[in-house]
Amino acid sequence: MPTRPTTRPSRSWVPMRPDHPFGPQTLPYGSFTGPDSLPHVGVAIGDHILDVTVAWRMLAVTDEDLFAAGSLDRFLAAGPATWSHVRTALIEWLCDASYRESVSPFLLPAHDVSMLLPFTVADYADFYASEHHAANLGRMFRPGSKPLTPNWKHMPIGYHGRAGTVVVSGTPVIRPRGQRRSAAGDVTVGPSLRLDIEAELGFVVGVPTAMGETVALDDFDSHVFGVCLVNDWSARDLQAWEYVPLGPFLGKSFATSVSPWVVPLSALRSARVAPPPRDPKPVPYLDDSQEAAWGLDVRLEVALNGTTISEPGFAQMYWTAAQQLAHMTVNGARLRTGDLFASGTISGPTKDSRGSLIELTWNGLEPLTVPGGRRTFLEDGDEVVITATAPGPAGTRVGLGEVRGTVLPPPAPPARSGAPSAHEGTR
Ligand SMILES: O=C(O)/C=C/C(=O)CC(=O)CC(=O)O
Ligand SMILES: [Ca+2]
Ligand SMILES: [Mg+2]
C-alpha cells in the first residue's frame, strides 16, 4: 500500500465553505458551453468554474493549446507529465492570492453554465466487479445454479457497451423498447417494464496503446487519467430474455449516464485502500499481491425522487481498476484516448448498500416507498441522482459530483407496425 500524503492542500482564495467537496483538493475537469456558445474546458472550484480554455491561453507560459477544442480529449492524450504540470499550475492559480486579480475574470458561477460530455467516448466497457452484486444477480437470473459463475473469481467479467449512447448527467433517459418474455412464455415487444439503474464508477483512459500491447498492473497510472460517476441504466426484462448466450445487448445499450466532472486519480490518493483478499490467487497478469494494489474508498449515495435509497461503498470491490485494465488488454486489444471502462454495479453486503433496484427490491418482490409512491422498477418521470465523495488529504472530502437522469416515456411506435396492442403488451 502506498503511504497516504498528509499535507493539507492550501486554501483557495475563491470564496467557498471550508468543507466544500470541490475545494482545491479536488479540481475536477469538465466541459461546458462557454459565453461564446462554444465548448470550453472548465475546472470546478467551490461553486465556480474556472474557464480553463481561456485562462490557459492568457496565463500559461506554453505554446501548447491543450484546451482550445473545449473537450478533454487533447489533454487526456497528453499523459501523466502534462496532467501533473497542469494540476500544479491550477493549484497555484487558485490558492496563491497573488493570482486573484489575473484569474478572477475567468471564474463563472457554476449554476449559470450547462455542462457537456467532457470527452469523446472511444470504447465503452462495463465490468461486474462487486462480488455482492454478482451473487445477488446470479441468484435472481440463474436460480438453481451457484450464484457466481465458475470464471468469476478468475477474471474480471465484463462486456463491451455502446460508446455512442454514453450521455452527460442531466440528459433525459427515454424508456427503451424491446422484446421481453412473460412468465407464461409469451414474447412481446414494448416499452421495458423493468427499467433499472446501476451505480458505478467509470475510469477514463488518456494514453493509448498500440495493437498487441498489454498494460501490466503497475502501468495503470501511465494510462488512466481519472474517474467519473456512471449510471448504467438497464432494462431487466430485455436483458433477461436476450443475454444467453452472448451477454447484454439492447438491455443496456440505450443510455449510460456519466457525471460531467472527471476527477483526476491524483486527487484520490488519500482514498486508496487495500483491496479485499482474493481466493483463489489470480493468474499472474492479475496477481497484485506483490504490487502496491489499491481500491478506492469512494462512498456513493443513490437518490430516487429526492429520497436516499442506497449508500454503496466502492472499497469492497473484488477486482481493482488496474486488474480490469490488465484484463482488457491481455489479448493485445489496443486502448484509445477516451476509452471508458466502468466498474460494474457497486453493491455492498447490506441491503441499504445495493447499487440497483433489482437488488434493492429483490426482483420486484419488496417494493420501496419513495416520493411518487411505491416502486419496484422506475416509472416515467422518476429522477435518479447518484453522488459520491472520497477522503481527501488532511480530513478534506473529495467530491465526485453527481450523475442525474429523469425517465421519459418512449415515443409512439412507428405507424407501419400497425395496431401495437397485440405485441406491445401492457405497462
Ligand atoms: O449476471 C448477469 O447475468 C447480469 C449482470 C448484470 O446485469 C450486471 C452488469 O451489467 C454488470 C454490472 O454492472 O455489474
Ligand atoms: Ca453495469
Ligand atoms: Mg448502459
Tab-separated table of C-alpha atoms and ligand atoms in Angstrom:
chain	number	residue	atom	x	y	z
A	1	MET	CA	0.000	0.000	0.000
A	2	PRO	CA	1.341	3.458	-0.840
A	3	THR	CA	1.677	5.857	2.078
A	4	ARG	CA	-1.029	8.464	2.369
A	5	PRO	CA	0.097	12.023	1.772
A	6	THR	CA	-0.931	14.142	4.741
A	7	THR	CA	-0.178	17.659	3.572
A	8	ARG	CA	-3.248	19.827	3.675
A	9	PRO	CA	-3.935	21.435	0.322
A	10	SER	CA	-3.761	25.195	0.544
A	11	ARG	CA	-6.989	27.053	0.965
A	12	SER	CA	-8.263	28.702	-2.180
A	13	TRP	CA	-8.835	32.453	-2.332
A	14	VAL	CA	-12.058	31.647	-4.212
A	15	PRO	CA	-14.822	32.086	-1.604
A	16	MET	CA	-16.409	28.781	-0.558
A	17	ARG	CA	-17.417	26.932	2.584
A	18	PRO	CA	-14.382	25.248	4.156
A	19	ASP	CA	-15.662	21.659	3.701
A	20	HIS	CA	-16.624	22.129	0.048
A	21	PRO	CA	-16.173	18.841	-1.888
A	22	PHE	CA	-14.872	20.861	-4.847
A	23	GLY	CA	-12.146	22.601	-2.827
A	24	PRO	CA	-8.582	22.750	-4.177
A	25	GLN	CA	-8.037	19.114	-3.115
A	26	THR	CA	-10.328	18.027	-5.972
A	27	LEU	CA	-10.070	20.221	-9.118
A	28	PRO	CA	-12.122	18.021	-11.463
A	29	TYR	CA	-12.194	18.710	-15.206
A	30	GLY	CA	-15.286	19.081	-17.344
A	31	SER	CA	-16.601	20.704	-20.495
A	32	PHE	CA	-19.262	23.404	-20.582
A	33	THR	CA	-20.947	25.764	-23.015
A	34	GLY	CA	-18.942	28.970	-22.750
A	35	PRO	CA	-20.227	32.541	-23.005
A	36	ASP	CA	-19.454	32.349	-26.757
A	37	SER	CA	-21.763	29.295	-27.063
A	38	LEU	CA	-18.766	27.063	-27.853
A	39	PRO	CA	-17.459	24.183	-25.720
A	40	HIS	CA	-14.878	25.210	-23.120
A	41	VAL	CA	-12.882	23.143	-20.656
A	42	GLY	CA	-13.606	24.056	-17.052
A	43	VAL	CA	-12.292	23.122	-13.643
A	44	ALA	CA	-14.688	23.205	-10.701
A	45	ILE	CA	-13.592	25.249	-7.702
A	46	GLY	CA	-16.195	25.657	-4.968
A	47	ASP	CA	-19.380	26.944	-6.582
A	48	HIS	CA	-17.441	28.360	-9.529
A	49	ILE	CA	-15.953	27.057	-12.732
A	50	LEU	CA	-12.590	28.237	-13.938
A	51	ASP	CA	-12.738	28.670	-17.715
A	52	VAL	CA	-9.526	26.794	-18.465
A	53	THR	CA	-9.840	27.165	-22.227
A	54	VAL	CA	-9.492	30.954	-21.913
A	55	ALA	CA	-7.296	31.063	-18.807
A	56	TRP	CA	-4.729	28.676	-20.307
A	57	ARG	CA	-4.415	30.840	-23.400
A	58	MET	CA	-3.981	34.005	-21.315
A	59	LEU	CA	-1.890	32.785	-18.385
A	60	ALA	CA	0.069	29.636	-19.215
A	61	VAL	CA	3.647	30.113	-20.308
A	62	THR	CA	3.441	27.490	-23.037
A	63	ASP	CA	2.590	27.319	-26.707
A	64	GLU	CA	0.590	24.181	-26.255
A	65	ASP	CA	-3.107	24.984	-26.688
A	66	LEU	CA	-4.258	21.922	-24.799
A	67	PHE	CA	-7.784	23.103	-24.113
A	68	ALA	CA	-8.659	25.052	-27.275
A	69	ALA	CA	-11.162	22.495	-28.567
A	70	GLY	CA	-13.223	22.718	-25.370
A	71	SER	CA	-13.141	18.984	-24.634
A	72	LEU	CA	-10.669	16.999	-22.544
A	73	ASP	CA	-9.535	14.860	-25.491
A	74	ARG	CA	-6.207	16.500	-26.191
A	75	PHE	CA	-5.344	16.882	-22.509
A	76	LEU	CA	-6.186	13.217	-21.837
A	77	ALA	CA	-3.873	12.098	-24.635
A	78	ALA	CA	-1.024	14.285	-23.350
A	79	GLY	CA	-0.186	11.910	-20.487
A	80	PRO	CA	0.921	11.971	-16.856
A	81	ALA	CA	3.664	14.626	-17.067
A	82	THR	CA	1.211	17.124	-18.589
A	83	TRP	CA	-1.596	16.115	-16.206
A	84	SER	CA	0.662	16.837	-13.286
A	85	HIS	CA	2.041	20.069	-14.760
A	86	VAL	CA	-1.468	21.448	-15.369
A	87	ARG	CA	-2.694	20.448	-11.895
A	88	THR	CA	0.296	22.168	-10.289
A	89	ALA	CA	-0.426	25.344	-12.275
A	90	LEU	CA	-4.122	25.275	-11.323
A	91	ILE	CA	-3.343	24.830	-7.630
A	92	GLU	CA	-1.009	27.809	-7.798
A	93	TRP	CA	-3.540	29.999	-9.638
A	94	LEU	CA	-6.391	29.087	-7.303
A	95	CYS	CA	-4.530	29.009	-3.966
A	96	ASP	CA	-1.922	31.761	-4.255
A	97	ALA	CA	-3.755	35.015	-3.575
A	98	SER	CA	-1.344	36.940	-5.788
A	99	TYR	CA	-3.211	35.401	-8.756
A	100	ARG	CA	-6.608	36.665	-7.578
A	101	GLU	CA	-6.645	39.623	-9.918
A	102	SER	CA	-5.438	37.797	-13.018
A	103	VAL	CA	-7.546	34.642	-12.527
A	104	SER	CA	-10.844	36.086	-11.207
A	105	PRO	CA	-12.041	37.202	-14.677
A	106	PHE	CA	-12.069	33.539	-15.763
A	107	LEU	CA	-14.369	32.332	-12.969
A	108	LEU	CA	-18.038	31.729	-13.742
A	109	PRO	CA	-20.806	30.815	-11.268
A	110	ALA	CA	-21.310	27.058	-11.742
A	111	HIS	CA	-25.115	27.255	-11.703
A	112	ASP	CA	-25.081	29.547	-14.753
A	113	VAL	CA	-23.425	27.108	-17.125
A	114	SER	CA	-24.600	23.978	-18.865
A	115	MET	CA	-22.270	21.022	-18.804
A	116	LEU	CA	-21.368	18.863	-21.801
A	117	LEU	CA	-19.986	15.348	-22.234
A	118	PRO	CA	-16.395	16.007	-21.089
A	119	PHE	CA	-14.533	13.869	-23.628
A	120	THR	CA	-15.193	11.883	-26.781
A	121	VAL	CA	-16.039	8.403	-25.551
A	122	ALA	CA	-13.970	5.983	-27.642
A	123	ASP	CA	-14.829	2.462	-26.488
A	124	TYR	CA	-17.029	1.695	-23.509
A	125	ALA	CA	-16.697	-1.489	-21.493
A	126	ASP	CA	-18.530	-2.386	-18.317
A	127	PHE	CA	-17.292	-4.832	-15.693
A	128	TYR	CA	-19.015	-6.812	-12.957
A	129	ALA	CA	-16.551	-6.446	-10.081
A	130	SER	CA	-18.760	-6.435	-6.970
A	131	GLU	CA	-18.992	-9.912	-5.515
A	132	HIS	CA	-22.182	-8.990	-3.653
A	133	HIS	CA	-23.830	-7.665	-6.807
A	134	ALA	CA	-22.736	-10.634	-8.922
A	135	ALA	CA	-24.005	-13.099	-6.325
A	136	ASN	CA	-27.331	-11.266	-5.975
A	137	LEU	CA	-27.871	-11.154	-9.751
A	138	GLY	CA	-26.826	-14.796	-10.084
A	139	ARG	CA	-29.459	-15.781	-7.514
A	140	MET	CA	-32.159	-13.862	-9.381
A	141	PHE	CA	-31.203	-14.597	-13.023
A	142	ARG	CA	-29.988	-18.174	-12.533
A	143	PRO	CA	-31.920	-19.693	-9.635
A	144	GLY	CA	-30.824	-23.261	-9.010
A	145	SER	CA	-27.221	-22.562	-10.126
A	146	LYS	CA	-24.332	-21.368	-7.979
A	147	PRO	CA	-24.601	-17.562	-7.529
A	148	LEU	CA	-21.162	-16.890	-9.073
A	149	THR	CA	-20.276	-18.409	-12.432
A	150	PRO	CA	-17.131	-20.644	-12.356
A	151	ASN	CA	-14.992	-17.976	-14.079
A	152	TRP	CA	-15.953	-15.063	-11.800
A	153	LYS	CA	-13.041	-15.283	-9.334
A	154	HIS	CA	-10.526	-15.970	-12.127
A	155	MET	CA	-11.076	-12.876	-14.265
A	156	PRO	CA	-12.909	-9.541	-14.114
A	157	ILE	CA	-16.027	-10.385	-16.150
A	158	GLY	CA	-17.221	-7.619	-18.465
A	159	TYR	CA	-18.952	-6.807	-21.729
A	160	HIS	CA	-18.462	-4.178	-24.405
A	161	GLY	CA	-21.129	-1.493	-24.318
A	162	ARG	CA	-22.224	1.218	-26.717
A	163	ALA	CA	-19.970	4.296	-26.626
A	164	GLY	CA	-22.357	6.363	-28.767
A	165	THR	CA	-25.107	6.295	-26.146
A	166	VAL	CA	-22.957	7.493	-23.238
A	167	VAL	CA	-24.561	10.804	-22.233
A	168	VAL	CA	-23.763	13.530	-19.756
A	169	SER	CA	-25.663	13.888	-16.488
A	170	GLY	CA	-28.996	15.675	-16.929
A	171	THR	CA	-29.755	14.097	-20.307
A	172	PRO	CA	-33.260	12.546	-20.105
A	173	VAL	CA	-33.385	8.763	-20.436
A	174	ILE	CA	-36.042	7.518	-22.829
A	175	ARG	CA	-37.600	4.264	-21.703
A	176	PRO	CA	-36.291	1.644	-24.109
A	177	ARG	CA	-38.475	-0.632	-26.168
A	178	GLY	CA	-37.669	-4.210	-26.973
A	179	GLN	CA	-38.520	-7.857	-26.670
A	180	ARG	CA	-39.370	-9.423	-23.382
A	181	ARG	CA	-40.822	-12.782	-22.396
A	182	SER	CA	-43.597	-13.139	-19.859
A	183	ALA	CA	-43.592	-15.730	-17.072
A	184	ALA	CA	-46.061	-17.717	-19.207
A	185	GLY	CA	-43.542	-17.741	-22.077
A	186	ASP	CA	-45.204	-15.212	-24.453
A	187	VAL	CA	-42.791	-12.978	-26.361
A	188	THR	CA	-43.963	-9.386	-26.763
A	189	VAL	CA	-42.410	-6.114	-27.929
A	190	GLY	CA	-42.902	-2.929	-25.993
A	191	PRO	CA	-41.511	-0.444	-23.524
A	192	SER	CA	-39.400	-2.039	-20.811
A	193	LEU	CA	-41.476	-2.814	-17.721
A	194	ARG	CA	-38.400	-3.298	-15.541
A	195	LEU	CA	-36.212	-0.253	-16.054
A	196	ASP	CA	-33.378	-0.157	-13.539
A	197	ILE	CA	-30.247	1.745	-12.544
A	198	GLU	CA	-26.704	0.640	-11.802
A	199	ALA	CA	-24.491	2.855	-9.599
A	200	GLU	CA	-20.902	2.579	-10.829
A	201	LEU	CA	-17.555	4.341	-11.122
A	202	GLY	CA	-16.059	4.921	-14.574
A	203	PHE	CA	-12.333	5.063	-15.359
A	204	VAL	CA	-11.193	7.321	-18.183
A	205	VAL	CA	-8.232	6.304	-20.365
A	206	GLY	CA	-5.888	9.034	-21.532
A	207	VAL	CA	-2.791	7.456	-23.067
A	208	PRO	CA	-3.440	4.927	-25.834
A	209	THR	CA	-1.580	1.695	-26.613
A	210	ALA	CA	-0.670	0.006	-29.895
A	211	MET	CA	-2.297	-3.195	-31.130
A	212	GLY	CA	-0.644	-6.178	-29.477
A	213	GLU	CA	0.491	-4.197	-26.423
A	214	THR	CA	-0.682	-5.162	-22.950
A	215	VAL	CA	-0.956	-2.960	-19.850
A	216	ALA	CA	0.588	-4.524	-16.756
A	217	LEU	CA	-0.923	-3.840	-13.330
A	218	ASP	CA	1.776	-1.331	-12.408
A	219	ASP	CA	1.340	0.612	-15.680
A	220	PHE	CA	-2.204	1.667	-14.777
A	221	ASP	CA	-1.235	5.226	-13.783
A	222	SER	CA	0.574	5.760	-17.097
A	223	HIS	CA	-2.695	5.307	-18.995
A	224	VAL	CA	-5.672	6.167	-16.813
A	225	PHE	CA	-6.394	9.814	-16.087
A	226	GLY	CA	-9.350	9.844	-13.742
A	227	VAL	CA	-12.727	8.784	-12.507
A	228	CYS	CA	-16.351	9.758	-13.102
A	229	LEU	CA	-19.703	8.545	-11.809
A	230	VAL	CA	-21.743	6.236	-14.044
A	231	ASN	CA	-25.385	5.201	-14.096
A	232	ASP	CA	-25.634	2.153	-16.349
A	233	TRP	CA	-29.393	2.200	-16.979
A	234	SER	CA	-30.580	-1.381	-17.523
A	235	ALA	CA	-33.833	-2.836	-18.857
A	236	ARG	CA	-34.018	-6.033	-16.843
A	237	ASP	CA	-36.814	-7.639	-18.882
A	238	LEU	CA	-34.997	-7.067	-22.189
A	239	GLN	CA	-31.742	-8.234	-20.594
A	240	ALA	CA	-33.152	-11.434	-19.073
A	241	TRP	CA	-34.577	-12.577	-22.423
A	242	GLU	CA	-31.640	-11.639	-24.690
A	243	TYR	CA	-28.480	-12.283	-22.683
A	244	VAL	CA	-27.970	-16.010	-23.318
A	245	PRO	CA	-25.587	-16.817	-24.968
A	246	LEU	CA	-23.715	-13.560	-25.793
A	247	GLY	CA	-24.434	-11.286	-22.840
A	248	PRO	CA	-26.163	-7.904	-22.500
A	249	PHE	CA	-27.083	-6.181	-25.776
A	250	LEU	CA	-30.138	-3.904	-26.096
A	251	GLY	CA	-30.987	-4.115	-22.397
A	252	LYS	CA	-28.002	-1.900	-21.600
A	253	SER	CA	-27.143	-0.066	-24.820
A	254	PHE	CA	-29.865	2.616	-24.881
A	255	ALA	CA	-28.255	5.073	-22.420
A	256	THR	CA	-25.369	5.231	-19.970
A	257	SER	CA	-25.094	8.468	-17.990
A	258	VAL	CA	-21.813	9.911	-16.713
A	259	SER	CA	-21.086	12.766	-14.337
A	260	PRO	CA	-19.843	15.944	-16.027
A	261	TRP	CA	-16.720	16.084	-13.837
A	262	VAL	CA	-13.725	13.803	-14.253
A	263	VAL	CA	-11.742	13.666	-11.010
A	264	PRO	CA	-8.037	13.069	-11.631
A	265	LEU	CA	-6.527	9.991	-9.970
A	266	SER	CA	-4.050	12.326	-8.316
A	267	ALA	CA	-6.923	13.839	-6.291
A	268	LEU	CA	-7.829	10.387	-4.965
A	269	ARG	CA	-4.513	9.333	-3.444
A	270	SER	CA	-5.812	9.654	0.120
A	271	ALA	CA	-8.772	7.455	-0.814
A	272	ARG	CA	-6.628	4.444	-1.711
A	273	VAL	CA	-7.353	1.319	0.339
A	274	ALA	CA	-6.128	-2.258	0.159
A	275	PRO	CA	-8.374	-4.450	-1.988
A	276	PRO	CA	-10.165	-7.361	-0.280
A	277	PRO	CA	-8.349	-10.731	-0.110
A	278	ARG	CA	-8.717	-12.856	-3.263
A	279	ASP	CA	-9.246	-16.593	-3.173
A	280	PRO	CA	-8.181	-18.332	-5.373
A	281	LYS	CA	-4.974	-16.455	-6.143
A	282	PRO	CA	-5.431	-14.826	-9.558
A	283	VAL	CA	-3.359	-15.846	-12.588
A	284	PRO	CA	-0.030	-13.951	-12.919
A	285	TYR	CA	-1.207	-10.992	-15.038
A	286	LEU	CA	-3.957	-10.316	-12.455
A	287	ASP	CA	-1.962	-11.192	-9.338
A	288	ASP	CA	-1.486	-7.935	-7.465
A	289	SER	CA	-0.185	-9.450	-4.221
A	290	GLN	CA	3.309	-8.089	-4.967
A	291	GLU	CA	2.035	-4.724	-6.240
A	292	ALA	CA	1.022	-1.585	-4.392
A	293	ALA	CA	-2.552	-2.650	-5.178
A	294	TRP	CA	-5.369	-0.293	-4.318
A	295	GLY	CA	-9.104	0.075	-4.311
A	296	LEU	CA	-10.793	3.389	-3.588
A	297	ASP	CA	-12.795	4.381	-0.537
A	298	VAL	CA	-15.438	6.170	-2.588
A	299	ARG	CA	-18.838	6.387	-0.896
A	300	LEU	CA	-21.854	6.747	-3.118
A	301	GLU	CA	-25.403	7.795	-2.429
A	302	VAL	CA	-28.303	6.889	-4.707
A	303	ALA	CA	-31.446	9.043	-4.520
A	304	LEU	CA	-34.760	8.291	-6.219
A	305	ASN	CA	-37.131	11.270	-6.428
A	306	GLY	CA	-35.110	13.037	-3.761
A	307	THR	CA	-35.004	10.176	-1.232
A	308	THR	CA	-31.807	8.259	-0.500
A	309	ILE	CA	-32.407	4.596	-1.318
A	310	SER	CA	-28.861	3.255	-1.068
A	311	GLU	CA	-25.317	4.068	0.059
A	312	PRO	CA	-22.921	1.773	-1.791
A	313	GLY	CA	-19.214	1.743	-0.934
A	314	PHE	CA	-16.587	1.165	-3.635
A	315	ALA	CA	-13.840	-0.012	-1.230
A	316	GLN	CA	-15.036	-3.636	-1.162
A	317	MET	CA	-14.972	-4.220	-4.934
A	318	TYR	CA	-13.328	-7.601	-5.567
A	319	TRP	CA	-11.414	-6.623	-8.718
A	320	THR	CA	-9.460	-3.356	-8.906
A	321	ALA	CA	-9.463	-0.962	-11.851
A	322	ALA	CA	-5.834	-1.945	-12.549
A	323	GLN	CA	-6.854	-5.605	-12.828
A	324	GLN	CA	-9.705	-4.636	-15.142
A	325	LEU	CA	-7.338	-2.712	-17.425
A	326	ALA	CA	-4.776	-5.538	-17.411
A	327	HIS	CA	-7.545	-7.971	-18.321
A	328	MET	CA	-8.992	-5.731	-21.035
A	329	THR	CA	-5.608	-5.587	-22.781
A	330	VAL	CA	-4.214	-9.098	-22.111
A	331	ASN	CA	-5.332	-10.147	-25.605
A	332	GLY	CA	-3.500	-7.211	-27.194
A	333	ALA	CA	-6.598	-5.099	-27.852
A	334	ARG	CA	-5.448	-1.513	-28.063
A	335	LEU	CA	-6.561	1.362	-25.876
A	336	ARG	CA	-7.692	4.674	-27.315
A	337	THR	CA	-7.833	8.073	-25.700
A	338	GLY	CA	-11.350	8.417	-24.292
A	339	ASP	CA	-11.905	4.734	-23.596
A	340	LEU	CA	-14.253	4.450	-20.655
A	341	PHE	CA	-14.469	1.354	-18.521
A	342	ALA	CA	-16.958	1.123	-15.703
A	343	SER	CA	-16.522	-0.881	-12.523
A	344	GLY	CA	-19.807	-2.699	-12.573
A	345	THR	CA	-22.623	-2.109	-10.142
A	346	ILE	CA	-21.336	-1.231	-6.709
A	347	SER	CA	-23.181	-3.275	-4.101
A	348	GLY	CA	-22.124	-3.967	-0.536
A	349	PRO	CA	-23.184	-6.790	1.785
A	350	THR	CA	-26.101	-4.943	3.370
A	351	LYS	CA	-29.483	-4.228	1.844
A	352	ASP	CA	-29.010	-0.452	2.091
A	353	SER	CA	-25.775	-0.621	0.116
A	354	ARG	CA	-27.100	-2.285	-3.032
A	355	GLY	CA	-26.480	-0.363	-6.255
A	356	SER	CA	-29.504	-1.413	-8.331
A	357	LEU	CA	-33.280	-1.561	-7.894
A	358	ILE	CA	-33.434	-5.225	-8.863
A	359	GLU	CA	-31.376	-5.928	-5.741
A	360	LEU	CA	-32.983	-3.284	-3.514
A	361	THR	CA	-36.477	-4.650	-4.254
A	362	TRP	CA	-35.295	-8.255	-4.668
A	363	ASN	CA	-36.530	-8.684	-8.234
A	364	GLY	CA	-39.597	-6.544	-7.582
A	365	LEU	CA	-40.876	-8.593	-4.620
A	366	GLU	CA	-40.085	-5.984	-1.945
A	367	PRO	CA	-41.172	-2.531	-3.188
A	368	LEU	CA	-39.610	0.668	-1.857
A	369	THR	CA	-41.637	3.697	-0.858
A	370	VAL	CA	-40.353	6.991	-2.256
A	371	PRO	CA	-41.932	10.353	-3.131
A	372	GLY	CA	-44.245	9.411	-6.004
A	373	GLY	CA	-45.362	6.149	-4.401
A	374	ARG	CA	-44.227	2.542	-4.187
A	375	ARG	CA	-41.539	1.465	-6.595
A	376	THR	CA	-40.140	-1.819	-7.804
A	377	PHE	CA	-38.600	-0.519	-11.043
A	378	LEU	CA	-38.585	3.022	-12.481
A	379	GLU	CA	-41.736	4.843	-13.563
A	380	ASP	CA	-41.833	7.574	-16.202
A	381	GLY	CA	-40.907	10.895	-14.597
A	382	ASP	CA	-38.716	9.331	-11.906
A	383	GLU	CA	-35.425	11.092	-11.273
A	384	VAL	CA	-32.295	9.248	-10.127
A	385	VAL	CA	-29.288	11.124	-8.735
A	386	ILE	CA	-26.044	9.377	-7.770
A	387	THR	CA	-23.495	11.405	-5.802
A	388	ALA	CA	-20.181	10.427	-4.213
A	389	THR	CA	-17.301	11.628	-2.105
A	390	ALA	CA	-13.965	10.155	-1.018
A	391	PRO	CA	-11.445	11.048	1.692
A	392	GLY	CA	-9.031	13.779	0.665
A	393	PRO	CA	-5.812	14.860	2.356
A	394	ALA	CA	-5.908	16.035	5.978
A	395	GLY	CA	-9.588	15.484	6.651
A	396	THR	CA	-10.945	17.067	3.466
A	397	ARG	CA	-13.512	15.331	1.235
A	398	VAL	CA	-13.018	14.952	-2.485
A	399	GLY	CA	-16.294	15.326	-4.381
A	400	LEU	CA	-17.145	13.361	-7.488
A	401	GLY	CA	-20.215	15.499	-8.150
A	402	GLU	CA	-23.352	13.806	-9.394
A	403	VAL	CA	-24.893	11.889	-12.250
A	404	ARG	CA	-28.573	12.685	-12.735
A	405	GLY	CA	-31.259	11.423	-15.086
A	406	THR	CA	-35.042	11.516	-15.459
A	407	VAL	CA	-37.014	8.789	-17.195
A	408	LEU	CA	-39.169	9.837	-20.171
A	409	PRO	CA	-41.820	7.685	-21.837
A	410	PRO	CA	-40.859	6.195	-25.209
A	411	PRO	CA	-42.202	7.844	-28.358
A	412	ALA	CA	-45.144	6.072	-30.011
A	413	PRO	CA	-44.103	3.016	-32.059
A	414	PRO	CA	-43.731	3.547	-35.824
A	415	ALA	CA	-47.108	3.588	-37.624
A	416	ARG	CA	-46.181	0.787	-40.067
A	417	SER	CA	-46.079	-1.711	-37.212
A	418	GLY	CA	-49.872	-1.336	-37.238
A	419	ALA	CA	-52.013	-1.753	-34.141
A	420	PRO	CA	-49.432	-2.234	-31.434
A	421	SER	CA	-51.697	-3.833	-28.857
A	422	ALA	CA	-51.203	-7.498	-29.763
A	423	HIS	CA	-47.444	-7.376	-29.301
A	424	GLU	CA	-46.928	-4.272	-27.245
A	425	GLY	CA	-48.147	-5.845	-24.051
A	426	THR	CA	-49.223	-3.503	-21.293
A	427	ARG	CA	-47.319	-1.233	-18.984
B	1	LIG	O1	-25.426	-11.797	-14.075
B	1	LIG	C1	-25.954	-11.340	-15.099
B	1	LIG	O2	-26.397	-12.078	-15.971
B	1	LIG	C2	-26.081	-9.895	-15.317
B	1	LIG	C3	-25.494	-8.964	-14.600
B	1	LIG	C4	-25.669	-7.521	-14.779
B	1	LIG	O3	-26.645	-7.006	-15.287
B	1	LIG	C5	-24.636	-6.667	-14.241
B	1	LIG	C6	-23.900	-5.767	-15.191
B	1	LIG	O4	-24.322	-5.089	-16.103
B	1	LIG	C7	-22.528	-5.526	-14.782
B	1	LIG	C8	-22.502	-4.690	-13.574
B	1	LIG	O5	-22.866	-3.536	-13.666
B	1	LIG	O6	-22.103	-5.193	-12.503
B	2	CA	CA	-23.405	-2.296	-15.390
B	3	MG	MG	-25.551	1.052	-20.320
